[in-house]
Coordinates of C-alpha atoms (C1' of nucleotides) in Angstrom, one line a residue:
Chain S
X1 CA 0.0 0.0 0.0
X2 CA 2.8 2.5 0.9
X3 CA 4.3 1.9 -2.5
X4 CA 7.6 3.8 -2.7
X5 CA 7.5 4.0 -6.5
X6 CA 4.5 6.3 -6.0
X7 CA 6.9 9.0 -5.0
X8 CA 8.4 10.1 -8.2
X9 CA 11.8 11.2 -7.1
X10 CA 13.2 8.4 -9.2
X11 CA 11.7 9.7 -12.4
X12 CA 14.7 11.7 -13.3
X13 CA 17.5 9.9 -11.5
X14 CA 18.2 6.2 -10.8
X15 CA 18.0 5.6 -7.1
X16 CA 20.1 3.2 -5.0
X17 CA 18.4 0.9 -2.5
X18 CA 19.4 3.1 0.4
X19 CA 18.1 6.2 -1.2
X20 CA 14.7 4.5 -1.9
X21 CA 14.6 3.4 1.7
X22 CA 15.3 6.9 3.0
X23 CA 12.4 8.1 0.9
X24 CA 10.2 5.4 2.4
X25 CA 10.9 6.7 5.9
X26 CA 10.1 10.3 5.1
X27 CA 6.5 10.6 6.2
X28 CA 5.6 10.9 9.8
X29 CA 1.9 10.3 9.4
X30 CA -0.6 9.1 6.8
X31 CA -3.7 11.2 6.8
X32 CA -7.1 10.5 5.2
X33 CA -9.5 13.0 3.7
X34 CA -13.0 13.0 2.2
X35 CA -14.2 14.9 -0.8
X36 CA -14.2 18.7 -0.2
X37 CA -11.9 18.3 2.8
X38 CA -9.2 20.9 2.9
X39 CA -5.7 19.6 3.3
X40 CA -4.0 22.9 3.3
X41 CA -5.5 26.4 3.1
X42 CA -4.0 29.4 1.4
X43 CA -2.2 31.4 4.0
X44 CA -1.4 28.5 6.3
X45 CA 2.1 28.4 7.8
X46 CA 4.3 26.1 5.8
X47 CA 5.5 23.5 8.1
X48 CA 5.1 20.4 6.0
X49 CA 4.6 19.1 2.5
X50 CA 2.5 16.1 1.3
X51 CA 2.7 13.2 -0.9
X52 CA -0.5 12.0 -2.5
X53 CA -1.0 8.2 -2.1
X54 CA -4.5 7.7 -3.1
X55 CA -7.2 9.9 -4.7
X56 CA -7.2 13.3 -6.6
X57 CA -6.4 16.7 -5.1
X58 CA -7.0 20.2 -6.5
X59 CA -4.3 22.8 -6.0
X60 CA -5.9 26.2 -6.3
X61 CA -5.4 29.9 -5.7
X62 CA -8.1 32.3 -4.9
X63 CA -8.2 35.9 -6.1
X64 CA -9.1 38.7 -3.7
X65 CA -12.7 38.8 -5.0
X66 CA -13.2 35.1 -4.3
X67 CA -12.7 33.6 -7.8
X68 CA -10.8 30.3 -7.6
X69 CA -8.4 29.0 -10.2
X70 CA -7.4 25.4 -9.9
X71 CA -3.8 25.5 -11.0
X72 CA -3.1 21.8 -10.8
X73 CA -5.1 18.6 -10.5
X74 CA -2.9 16.2 -8.5
X75 CA -2.9 12.5 -9.1
X76 CA -1.5 9.7 -6.9
X77 CA 2.3 9.9 -6.6
X78 CA 2.4 13.6 -6.9
X79 CA 4.1 15.8 -4.3
X80 CA 1.8 18.5 -2.9
X81 CA 2.6 21.9 -1.7
X82 CA 6.3 21.9 -2.5
X83 CA 6.1 25.3 -4.1
X84 CA 5.2 27.0 -0.9
X85 CA 8.6 25.9 0.6
X86 CA 9.8 29.2 -0.8
X87 CA 7.2 31.1 1.3
X88 CA 6.3 31.5 5.0
X89 CA 2.6 31.3 4.2
X90 CA 1.2 28.8 1.7
X91 CA 0.2 30.3 -1.6
X92 CA -2.2 27.5 -2.6
X93 CA -5.1 25.6 -1.1
X94 CA -5.1 21.9 -1.4
X95 CA -8.6 20.3 -1.5
X96 CA -9.7 16.7 -1.8
X97 CA -11.5 15.9 -5.1
X98 CA -12.3 12.3 -4.5
X99 CA -14.3 10.6 -1.8
X100 CA -11.1 9.1 -0.5
X101 CA -7.8 10.9 -0.4
X102 CA -4.7 9.6 1.4
X103 CA -1.5 11.7 1.9
X104 CA 1.8 11.2 3.6
X105 CA 2.7 14.2 5.7
X106 CA 6.4 15.2 5.6
X107 CA 7.7 17.9 7.9
X108 CA 9.7 20.5 6.0
X109 CA 12.9 20.0 8.1
X110 CA 12.7 16.3 7.4
X111 CA 12.4 17.0 3.7
X112 CA 15.3 19.4 3.9
X113 CA 17.5 16.8 5.6
X114 CA 16.8 14.3 2.9
X115 CA 17.5 16.9 0.3
X116 CA 20.8 17.8 1.8
X117 CA 21.8 14.2 2.5
X118 CA 21.9 13.1 -1.1
X119 CA 22.9 15.2 -4.1
X120 CA 21.3 12.7 -6.5
X121 CA 18.0 12.9 -4.7
X122 CA 18.2 16.6 -4.6
X123 CA 18.7 16.7 -8.3
X124 CA 15.6 14.5 -8.7
X125 CA 13.6 16.9 -6.6
X126 CA 15.0 19.9 -8.5
X127 CA 14.0 18.4 -11.8
X128 CA 10.6 17.5 -10.4
X129 CA 10.0 21.2 -9.7
X130 CA 11.2 22.1 -13.2
X131 CA 8.7 19.6 -14.6
X132 CA 5.9 21.3 -12.7
X133 CA 7.0 24.6 -14.1
X134 CA 6.7 23.2 -17.7
X135 CA 3.3 21.9 -17.0
X136 CA 2.2 25.3 -15.6
X137 CA 3.7 27.1 -18.6
X138 CA 1.7 24.8 -20.9
X139 CA -1.5 25.5 -19.0
X140 CA -0.9 29.2 -19.0
X141 CA -0.4 29.0 -22.8
X142 CA -3.6 27.0 -23.1
X143 CA -5.7 29.4 -21.0
X144 CA -4.1 32.5 -22.4
X145 CA -4.1 31.6 -26.1
X146 CA -6.8 29.1 -26.9
X147 CA -10.6 28.8 -26.9
X148 CA -12.6 27.1 -24.1
X149 CA -13.0 23.9 -26.2
X150 CA -9.3 23.7 -26.9
X151 CA -8.5 24.2 -23.2
X152 CA -10.8 21.3 -22.4
X153 CA -9.1 19.1 -24.9
X154 CA -5.7 19.9 -23.7
X155 CA -6.7 19.4 -20.0
X156 CA -8.2 16.0 -20.8
X157 CA -5.1 15.0 -22.7
X158 CA -2.8 16.1 -19.9
X159 CA -4.8 14.0 -17.4
X160 CA -4.7 11.1 -19.8
X161 CA -1.0 11.3 -20.3
X162 CA -0.2 11.5 -16.6
X163 CA -2.6 8.6 -15.8
X164 CA -1.0 6.5 -18.5
X165 CA 2.4 7.1 -17.1
X166 CA 1.4 5.6 -13.8
X167 CA -1.2 2.9 -14.7
X168 CA -0.6 -0.1 -16.7
X169 CA -3.8 -0.4 -18.8
X170 CA -3.9 1.5 -22.1
X171 CA -6.8 3.6 -20.7
X172 CA -8.8 5.6 -23.2
X173 CA -11.5 6.4 -20.7
X174 CA -11.1 8.7 -17.8
X175 CA -13.4 8.8 -14.8
X176 CA -13.2 12.5 -13.9
X177 CA -14.1 13.1 -10.3
X178 CA -14.4 16.8 -11.0
X179 CA -17.8 18.5 -11.1
X180 CA -18.4 20.8 -14.0
X181 CA -18.0 23.7 -11.6
X182 CA -14.5 22.4 -10.7
X183 CA -13.6 21.7 -14.3
X184 CA -14.6 25.2 -15.1
X185 CA -12.2 26.6 -12.5
X186 CA -9.5 24.5 -14.1
X187 CA -10.2 25.9 -17.5
X188 CA -10.8 29.5 -16.4
X189 CA -14.4 29.6 -17.5
X190 CA -17.8 29.5 -15.8
X191 CA -19.6 26.2 -15.0
X192 CA -22.4 27.1 -17.5
X193 CA -19.9 27.5 -20.2
X194 CA -18.0 24.4 -19.1
X195 CA -21.2 22.4 -19.7
X196 CA -21.6 23.8 -23.2
X197 CA -18.0 23.3 -23.9
X198 CA -18.2 19.6 -23.0
X199 CA -21.2 19.2 -25.2
X200 CA -19.4 21.0 -28.1
X201 CA -16.4 18.7 -27.8
X202 CA -18.8 15.7 -27.7
X203 CA -20.6 16.9 -30.8
X204 CA -17.4 17.0 -32.8
X205 CA -16.9 13.3 -32.0
X206 CA -13.5 13.8 -30.4
X207 CA -14.8 12.6 -27.0
X208 CA -17.9 10.8 -25.7
X209 CA -19.4 11.0 -22.3
X210 CA -21.4 8.9 -19.9
X211 CA -21.9 10.7 -16.7
X212 CA -18.4 11.8 -15.5
X213 CA -16.7 9.1 -17.5
X214 CA -15.1 10.6 -20.6
X215 CA -13.8 8.6 -23.5
X216 CA -11.1 10.0 -25.7
X217 CA -12.4 8.7 -29.0
X218 CA -9.9 10.3 -31.3
X219 CA -6.7 10.9 -29.5
X220 CA -4.7 12.2 -32.4
X221 CA -7.6 14.5 -33.4
X222 CA -7.7 15.8 -29.9
X223 CA -4.0 16.5 -29.8
X224 CA -4.1 18.4 -33.1
X225 CA -7.1 20.3 -32.0
X226 CA -5.7 21.3 -28.5
X227 CA -2.4 22.6 -30.0
X228 CA -0.4 21.8 -26.9
X229 CA 2.6 19.6 -27.5
X230 CA 3.1 16.3 -25.7
X231 CA 6.2 16.7 -23.5
X232 CA 8.8 14.0 -23.3
X233 CA 10.5 14.4 -20.0
X234 CA 14.1 13.1 -19.8
X235 CA 14.7 10.3 -17.3
X236 CA 18.3 10.4 -16.3
X237 CA 19.5 13.3 -18.4
X238 CA 23.0 12.8 -19.9
X239 CA 24.3 16.1 -18.5
X240 CA 23.4 15.0 -15.0
X241 CA 24.9 11.6 -15.5
X242 CA 28.1 13.2 -16.6
X243 CA 28.1 15.6 -13.6
X244 CA 27.4 12.7 -11.2
X245 CA 30.3 10.8 -12.6
X246 CA 32.7 13.7 -12.1
X247 CA 31.2 14.4 -8.7
X248 CA 31.9 10.9 -7.6
X249 CA 35.3 10.8 -9.0
X250 CA 36.2 14.0 -7.2
X251 CA 34.9 12.8 -3.9
X252 CA 36.4 9.4 -4.2
X253 CA 34.1 6.4 -4.2
X254 CA 32.2 7.0 -0.9
X255 CA 30.0 4.1 0.2
X256 CA 26.7 6.0 -0.1
X257 CA 27.2 7.2 -3.6
X258 CA 28.9 4.5 -5.5
X259 CA 26.5 1.6 -5.2
X260 CA 25.1 0.0 -8.4
X261 CA 21.8 1.5 -9.4
X262 CA 18.6 -0.3 -8.2
Chain K
X1 CA 30.1 44.5 -14.5
X2 CA 29.9 40.7 -14.0
X3 CA 28.2 41.3 -10.7
X4 CA 27.8 38.0 -8.9
X5 CA 25.0 39.2 -6.8
X6 CA 23.0 39.3 -9.9
X7 CA 22.7 35.5 -9.8
X8 CA 20.1 35.1 -7.2
X9 CA 21.2 31.7 -5.8
X10 CA 21.8 33.6 -2.6
X11 CA 18.2 34.7 -2.2
X12 CA 17.1 31.7 -0.2
X13 CA 20.4 30.6 1.4
X14 CA 23.4 32.5 2.8
X15 CA 26.4 31.7 0.7
X16 CA 30.0 31.4 1.8
X17 CA 32.8 33.1 -0.1
X18 CA 33.8 29.9 -1.8
X19 CA 30.3 29.2 -2.9
X20 CA 29.9 32.7 -4.4
X21 CA 33.2 32.3 -6.2
X22 CA 32.1 28.9 -7.6
X23 CA 29.0 30.7 -9.0
X24 CA 31.2 33.4 -10.5
X25 CA 33.1 30.8 -12.5
X26 CA 30.0 29.1 -13.9
X27 CA 29.6 30.8 -17.2
X28 CA 31.9 29.9 -20.1
X29 CA 30.8 32.7 -22.4
X30 CA 29.1 36.1 -22.2
X31 CA 26.8 36.6 -25.2
X32 CA 25.2 39.8 -26.5
X33 CA 21.8 40.1 -28.3
X34 CA 19.8 42.8 -29.9
X35 CA 16.0 43.3 -29.7
X36 CA 14.1 40.5 -31.4
X37 CA 17.2 38.2 -31.4
X38 CA 16.4 34.6 -30.4
X39 CA 18.5 33.3 -27.6
X40 CA 16.9 29.9 -27.6
X41 CA 14.1 28.5 -29.7
X42 CA 11.3 26.1 -28.7
X43 CA 12.5 22.6 -29.7
X44 CA 16.3 23.3 -29.5
X45 CA 18.3 20.6 -27.8
X46 CA 19.0 21.5 -24.1
X47 CA 22.7 21.8 -23.7
X48 CA 22.9 24.9 -21.6
X49 CA 21.1 27.4 -19.4
X50 CA 21.5 31.1 -19.3
X51 CA 21.8 33.9 -16.7
X52 CA 20.5 37.3 -17.7
X53 CA 23.1 40.0 -17.0
X54 CA 21.6 43.0 -18.8
X55 CA 18.3 43.7 -20.5
X56 CA 14.9 42.1 -20.6
X57 CA 14.0 38.7 -22.2
X58 CA 10.7 37.1 -23.0
X59 CA 10.1 33.5 -22.3
X60 CA 7.3 32.2 -24.5
X61 CA 5.5 29.1 -25.7
X62 CA 3.8 28.9 -29.1
X63 CA 0.7 26.8 -29.7
X64 CA 0.4 24.7 -32.8
X65 CA -1.6 27.4 -34.6
X66 CA 1.1 30.0 -34.0
X67 CA -0.4 31.9 -31.1
X68 CA 2.4 33.0 -28.7
X69 CA 2.0 33.2 -24.9
X70 CA 4.8 35.0 -23.1
X71 CA 4.9 33.0 -19.8
X72 CA 7.6 35.1 -18.2
X73 CA 9.3 38.4 -18.7
X74 CA 12.8 38.0 -17.4
X75 CA 14.8 40.8 -15.7
X76 CA 18.5 41.1 -15.0
X77 CA 19.6 38.5 -12.5
X78 CA 17.1 35.9 -13.6
X79 CA 18.1 32.4 -14.7
X80 CA 16.8 31.5 -18.1
X81 CA 15.7 28.2 -19.5
X82 CA 16.2 26.1 -16.3
X83 CA 12.8 24.5 -16.7
X84 CA 13.9 22.7 -19.9
X85 CA 16.6 20.9 -17.9
X86 CA 13.8 18.3 -17.4
X87 CA 13.4 17.9 -21.1
X88 CA 15.6 16.9 -24.1
X89 CA 14.1 19.6 -26.3
X90 CA 13.5 23.1 -25.0
X91 CA 9.8 23.9 -24.2
X92 CA 10.2 27.6 -24.4
X93 CA 11.6 30.3 -26.7
X94 CA 13.8 33.0 -25.2
X95 CA 13.7 36.3 -27.1
X96 CA 15.5 39.6 -26.5
X97 CA 13.0 42.4 -25.6
X98 CA 15.5 45.3 -25.2
X99 CA 18.0 46.6 -27.7
X100 CA 20.8 45.2 -25.6
X101 CA 20.7 41.9 -23.9
X102 CA 23.7 40.2 -22.3
X103 CA 23.6 36.6 -20.9
X104 CA 26.0 34.2 -19.4
X105 CA 26.0 30.8 -21.0
X106 CA 26.3 27.9 -18.6
X107 CA 26.6 24.3 -20.0
X108 CA 24.2 21.9 -18.4
X109 CA 26.9 19.6 -17.1
X110 CA 28.7 22.5 -15.5
X111 CA 25.5 23.6 -13.8
X112 CA 24.9 20.0 -12.7
X113 CA 28.4 19.8 -11.2
X114 CA 27.9 22.9 -9.1
X115 CA 24.5 21.6 -8.0
X116 CA 26.0 18.4 -6.8
X117 CA 29.0 20.0 -5.2
X118 CA 27.1 22.0 -2.6
X119 CA 23.9 20.9 -0.9
X120 CA 23.3 24.5 0.2
X121 CA 23.6 25.9 -3.3
X122 CA 21.4 23.0 -4.5
X123 CA 18.8 24.1 -2.0
X124 CA 19.0 27.6 -3.2
X125 CA 18.4 26.5 -6.8
X126 CA 15.5 24.3 -5.8
X127 CA 13.8 27.1 -4.0
X128 CA 14.4 29.4 -6.9
X129 CA 12.5 26.9 -9.1
X130 CA 9.7 26.7 -6.6
X131 CA 9.5 30.5 -6.6
X132 CA 9.1 30.5 -10.3
X133 CA 6.3 28.0 -9.8
X134 CA 4.5 30.4 -7.5
X135 CA 4.8 33.2 -10.0
X136 CA 3.4 31.0 -12.7
X137 CA 0.5 30.0 -10.5
X138 CA -0.2 33.6 -9.8
X139 CA -0.2 34.5 -13.5
X140 CA -2.4 31.5 -14.3
X141 CA -4.9 32.7 -11.7
X142 CA -4.7 36.2 -13.1
X143 CA -5.3 35.1 -16.7
X144 CA -7.9 32.5 -15.9
X145 CA -10.0 34.4 -13.4
X146 CA -9.7 38.1 -13.9
X147 CA -10.5 40.7 -16.6
X148 CA -8.0 42.1 -19.0
X149 CA -7.7 45.4 -17.0
X150 CA -7.0 43.4 -13.8
X151 CA -4.4 41.3 -15.6
X152 CA -2.7 44.4 -16.8
X153 CA -2.6 45.8 -13.2
X154 CA -1.2 42.6 -11.8
X155 CA 1.4 42.3 -14.5
X156 CA 2.6 45.9 -13.9
X157 CA 2.7 45.3 -10.2
X158 CA 4.7 42.1 -10.6
X159 CA 7.3 43.9 -12.8
X160 CA 7.4 46.7 -10.3
X161 CA 7.9 44.4 -7.3
X162 CA 10.7 42.5 -9.1
X163 CA 12.5 45.6 -10.2
X164 CA 12.2 47.1 -6.7
X165 CA 13.9 44.0 -5.3
X166 CA 16.9 44.6 -7.4
X167 CA 17.2 48.3 -7.9
X168 CA 17.8 50.8 -5.1
X169 CA 15.6 53.8 -6.1
X170 CA 12.0 53.7 -4.9
X171 CA 10.8 53.5 -8.6
X172 CA 7.2 54.3 -9.2
X173 CA 7.7 54.6 -13.0
X174 CA 8.5 51.7 -15.3
X175 CA 10.0 52.0 -18.7
X176 CA 8.4 49.0 -20.3
X177 CA 10.4 47.8 -23.4
X178 CA 7.4 45.7 -24.6
X179 CA 5.3 46.7 -27.6
X180 CA 1.6 46.5 -27.0
X181 CA 1.7 43.4 -29.2
X182 CA 4.1 41.8 -26.7
X183 CA 2.2 43.1 -23.7
X184 CA -0.9 41.5 -25.2
X185 CA 0.7 38.1 -25.5
X186 CA 1.7 38.4 -21.8
X187 CA -1.9 39.1 -20.8
X188 CA -3.5 36.6 -23.2
X189 CA -5.4 39.2 -25.2
X190 CA -5.0 40.8 -28.6
X191 CA -2.9 43.9 -29.2
X192 CA -6.0 45.9 -30.1
X193 CA -7.6 45.1 -26.8
X194 CA -4.3 45.6 -25.0
X195 CA -4.3 49.2 -26.2
X196 CA -7.9 49.8 -25.0
X197 CA -7.0 48.1 -21.7
X198 CA -4.1 50.5 -21.2
X199 CA -6.3 53.4 -21.8
X200 CA -9.0 52.0 -19.5
X201 CA -6.5 51.7 -16.7
X202 CA -5.2 55.2 -17.4
X203 CA -8.7 56.6 -17.3
X204 CA -9.3 55.2 -13.9
X205 CA -6.3 57.2 -12.6
X206 CA -4.4 54.1 -11.3
X207 CA -1.6 54.6 -13.8
X208 CA -0.4 57.3 -16.2
X209 CA 1.5 56.9 -19.4
X210 CA 4.0 58.7 -21.5
X211 CA 5.0 56.6 -24.4
X212 CA 6.2 53.4 -22.9
X213 CA 6.9 54.8 -19.6
X214 CA 4.2 53.8 -17.1
X215 CA 3.8 55.5 -13.8
X216 CA 2.0 53.6 -11.0
X217 CA 0.1 56.5 -9.6
X218 CA -1.9 54.6 -6.9
X219 CA 0.0 51.5 -5.9
X220 CA -2.5 50.5 -3.2
X221 CA -5.4 51.0 -5.5
X222 CA -3.7 48.9 -8.1
X223 CA -3.1 46.1 -5.7
X224 CA -6.7 46.0 -4.5
X225 CA -7.9 46.1 -8.0
X226 CA -5.6 43.4 -9.4
X227 CA -6.6 41.0 -6.6
X228 CA -3.3 39.1 -6.7
X229 CA -1.5 38.9 -3.4
X230 CA 2.0 40.2 -2.9
X231 CA 4.2 37.3 -2.2
X232 CA 6.8 37.4 0.6
X233 CA 9.4 34.9 -0.2
X234 CA 11.4 33.5 2.6
X235 CA 15.1 34.2 2.7
X236 CA 16.8 31.5 4.7
X237 CA 13.8 29.5 5.7
X238 CA 14.0 28.1 9.3
X239 CA 13.3 24.5 8.3
X240 CA 16.3 24.7 5.9
X241 CA 18.5 26.2 8.5
X242 CA 17.6 23.5 10.9
X243 CA 18.2 20.8 8.3
X244 CA 21.6 22.4 7.4
X245 CA 22.6 22.4 11.1
X246 CA 21.8 18.7 11.4
X247 CA 23.4 17.9 8.1
X248 CA 26.7 19.6 9.2
X249 CA 26.6 17.9 12.5
X250 CA 26.2 14.5 11.0
X251 CA 29.0 15.0 8.5
X252 CA 31.3 16.6 11.0
X253 CA 32.6 20.0 10.3
X254 CA 34.0 19.7 6.8
X255 CA 36.0 22.6 5.5
X256 CA 33.8 23.5 2.7
X257 CA 30.5 23.5 4.7
X258 CA 31.4 25.0 8.0
X259 CA 32.6 28.5 7.3
X260 CA 30.8 31.4 8.8
X261 CA 28.2 32.9 6.5
X262 CA 29.2 35.8 4.4
Chain F
dC1 C1' -41.2 11.1 -1.0
dG2 C1' -38.2 15.3 0.1
dG3 C1' -34.0 17.7 0.0
dC4 C1' -29.8 18.2 -1.8
dT5 C1' -26.4 18.9 -5.4
dA6 C1' -25.0 18.6 -10.2
dT7 C1' -26.2 19.1 -15.0
dT8 C1' -28.6 21.2 -18.7
dT9 C1' -31.2 24.8 -21.2
dG10 C1' -32.7 29.6 -22.6
dA11 C1' -32.3 34.5 -23.2
dC12 C1' -29.7 38.4 -22.8
dG13 C1' -25.7 41.3 -21.9
dA14 C1' -20.7 42.2 -21.6
dA15 C1' -16.0 41.3 -22.8
dT16 C1' -13.2 40.4 -26.2
dC17 C1' -11.8 39.4 -31.1
dT18 C1' -11.5 40.5 -36.0
dC19 C1' -10.9 43.3 -39.8
dA20 C1' -9.8 47.5 -41.5
dA21 C1' -7.8 51.8 -41.6
dA22 C1' -6.1 56.1 -39.9
dG23 C1' -2.4 58.5 -37.4
dG24 C1' 2.4 58.8 -35.1
dG25 C1' 7.5 58.6 -34.8
dA26 C1' 11.9 57.2 -36.1
dG27 C1' 15.2 56.1 -39.4
dT28 C1' 16.9 56.2 -44.3
dG29 C1' 17.9 57.7 -48.8
dG30 C1' 17.5 61.3 -52.1
Chain U
dC1 C1' 15.1 69.2 -45.6
dC2 C1' 11.8 66.2 -47.7
dA3 C1' 9.8 61.9 -49.1
dC4 C1' 9.3 57.3 -47.9
dT5 C1' 9.1 53.2 -45.3
dC6 C1' 8.4 50.6 -41.4
dC7 C1' 6.6 49.6 -37.1
dC8 C1' 3.8 50.8 -33.5
dT9 C1' -0.3 52.9 -31.6
dT10 C1' -4.9 54.3 -31.8
dT11 C1' -9.8 54.3 -33.5
dG12 C1' -14.1 52.4 -35.5
dA13 C1' -17.7 48.9 -36.5
dG14 C1' -19.5 44.5 -36.4
dA15 C1' -19.0 39.5 -35.1
dT16 C1' -18.1 36.0 -31.6
dT17 C1' -17.2 34.1 -27.4
dC18 C1' -18.2 33.9 -23.0
dG19 C1' -20.6 35.5 -18.7
dT20 C1' -24.9 36.3 -15.9
dC21 C1' -29.3 35.3 -14.3
dA22 C1' -32.9 32.3 -14.0
dA23 C1' -35.1 28.1 -14.1
dA24 C1' -35.9 23.4 -15.5
dT25 C1' -34.3 18.6 -15.3
dA26 C1' -31.8 14.8 -13.5
dG27 C1' -29.4 11.9 -9.9
dC28 C1' -28.5 10.7 -5.3
dC29 C1' -29.3 9.6 -0.7
dG30 C1' -31.8 9.3 3.4

DNA sequence: CGGCTATTTGACGAATCTCAAAGGGAGTGG
DNA sequence: CCACTCCCTTTGAGATTCGTCAAATAGCCG
């Protein structure tokens, strides 16, 4: 149940057994939430970060007049709230989207210690943050430059791609736990328009719907239509491998760094 | 001229002399660009990152149909292109906005080596990436949830706040080197509407204009109107200090880590 | 059944886009 | 110094997208 591989530190670097174990010991507590429960609220002091074990979570920012933008829909395996490590008060609210949400709670100091203890892990965390930046840039482009229907297409594709990376089945249907209200605040439109947008996209034949289950009928057509490129993230980037080699050589083969990769 | 403090690694952690020196030796080349020159193009192989020494740079993403979203306007001292370290092909285009732009070119391996060589520096870079995430989240909220005039106000404020953090003068006037076309692609509107939006905001008395010089007449009014909170980033966060203390204790006082902070 | 919430629909208004063209200003060559 | 070009800003008019308000319908759960 506490599957280590869910934490994606290993996406960008190959971890040794001892590094994986250290990650496994990170959390001090496993907390459960129900739909609509608030995991963290905008403005809360930043004492901890979270890792999502089960369920979906919305990461949102509210404007002064109360409008809420969901800036990220988190899936199992995601780290939550890491961005606010740069702040004293959390910038984002984290809210449970599914009826069951389970997160590991990691105190900030503890995270910091792990970060400092292994340069390779630190690099993995750094690249994870850069990956989130890319995703945000793509969403910003989508919201700023494309129509509501295109935004919907690109959002569905991004969820599809991220689910596919984790799950094993090919998966052309997505059970979206979001209400149309929530979907709307992902896309930056109103819930009324979200409804019409869903029906528009259905009418074109690119998707079909049955309740909240959405089937991506024509994946290629959707991708062309959305206009957002599919990103190929680099596992184990060559420049980092090279830097790691030199770093190890300089330090001499210390026990913790030189082991064969998992 | 090659002012080290321009690289903002030290924003989140206090650096020792040797760490600062290591940063100073990072770049292999200093390159000059004129307005409209392309520093990096979407799709280029990621072999290097950049640090902006002088001038302004637009970081943008193009959709498949050619629409361009400027996702970040970079000011002197910013790191450029770091997000694409997670990719094999650059996600963003970097384009000179001012008549003179000077950047330091840092090969990715070289950056990687520095990252690996000092946990404290690595933490600084990590928090820098998280800071960029926060800024992107705020922009996404602004573009998704607020009107064109509010987006303009919030963009002007964000530029103002970032300039104020670097420059010494109080600075209530900003000489924007962006054309209205470019401003529009920051805000996610058309250049015609950008023009009308500028005039709207001027008519309310919150700003005044003279050519491309914009004066923020009523800062508080602008902030209330924009609805985007002013972020207080945490220099030297306590959880990281604590983790650094423990890390040093565990390693024993090694020469490179234990010096008094500059 | 009753009470809730989510989805869907309609009519109208507001924000924004598109197309088109009219000024400005700065540089360039005659 | 003038004519010319180029790019940027400004303005106008009409089309389109999207928002607002209001209400009807559909599910869900006790």
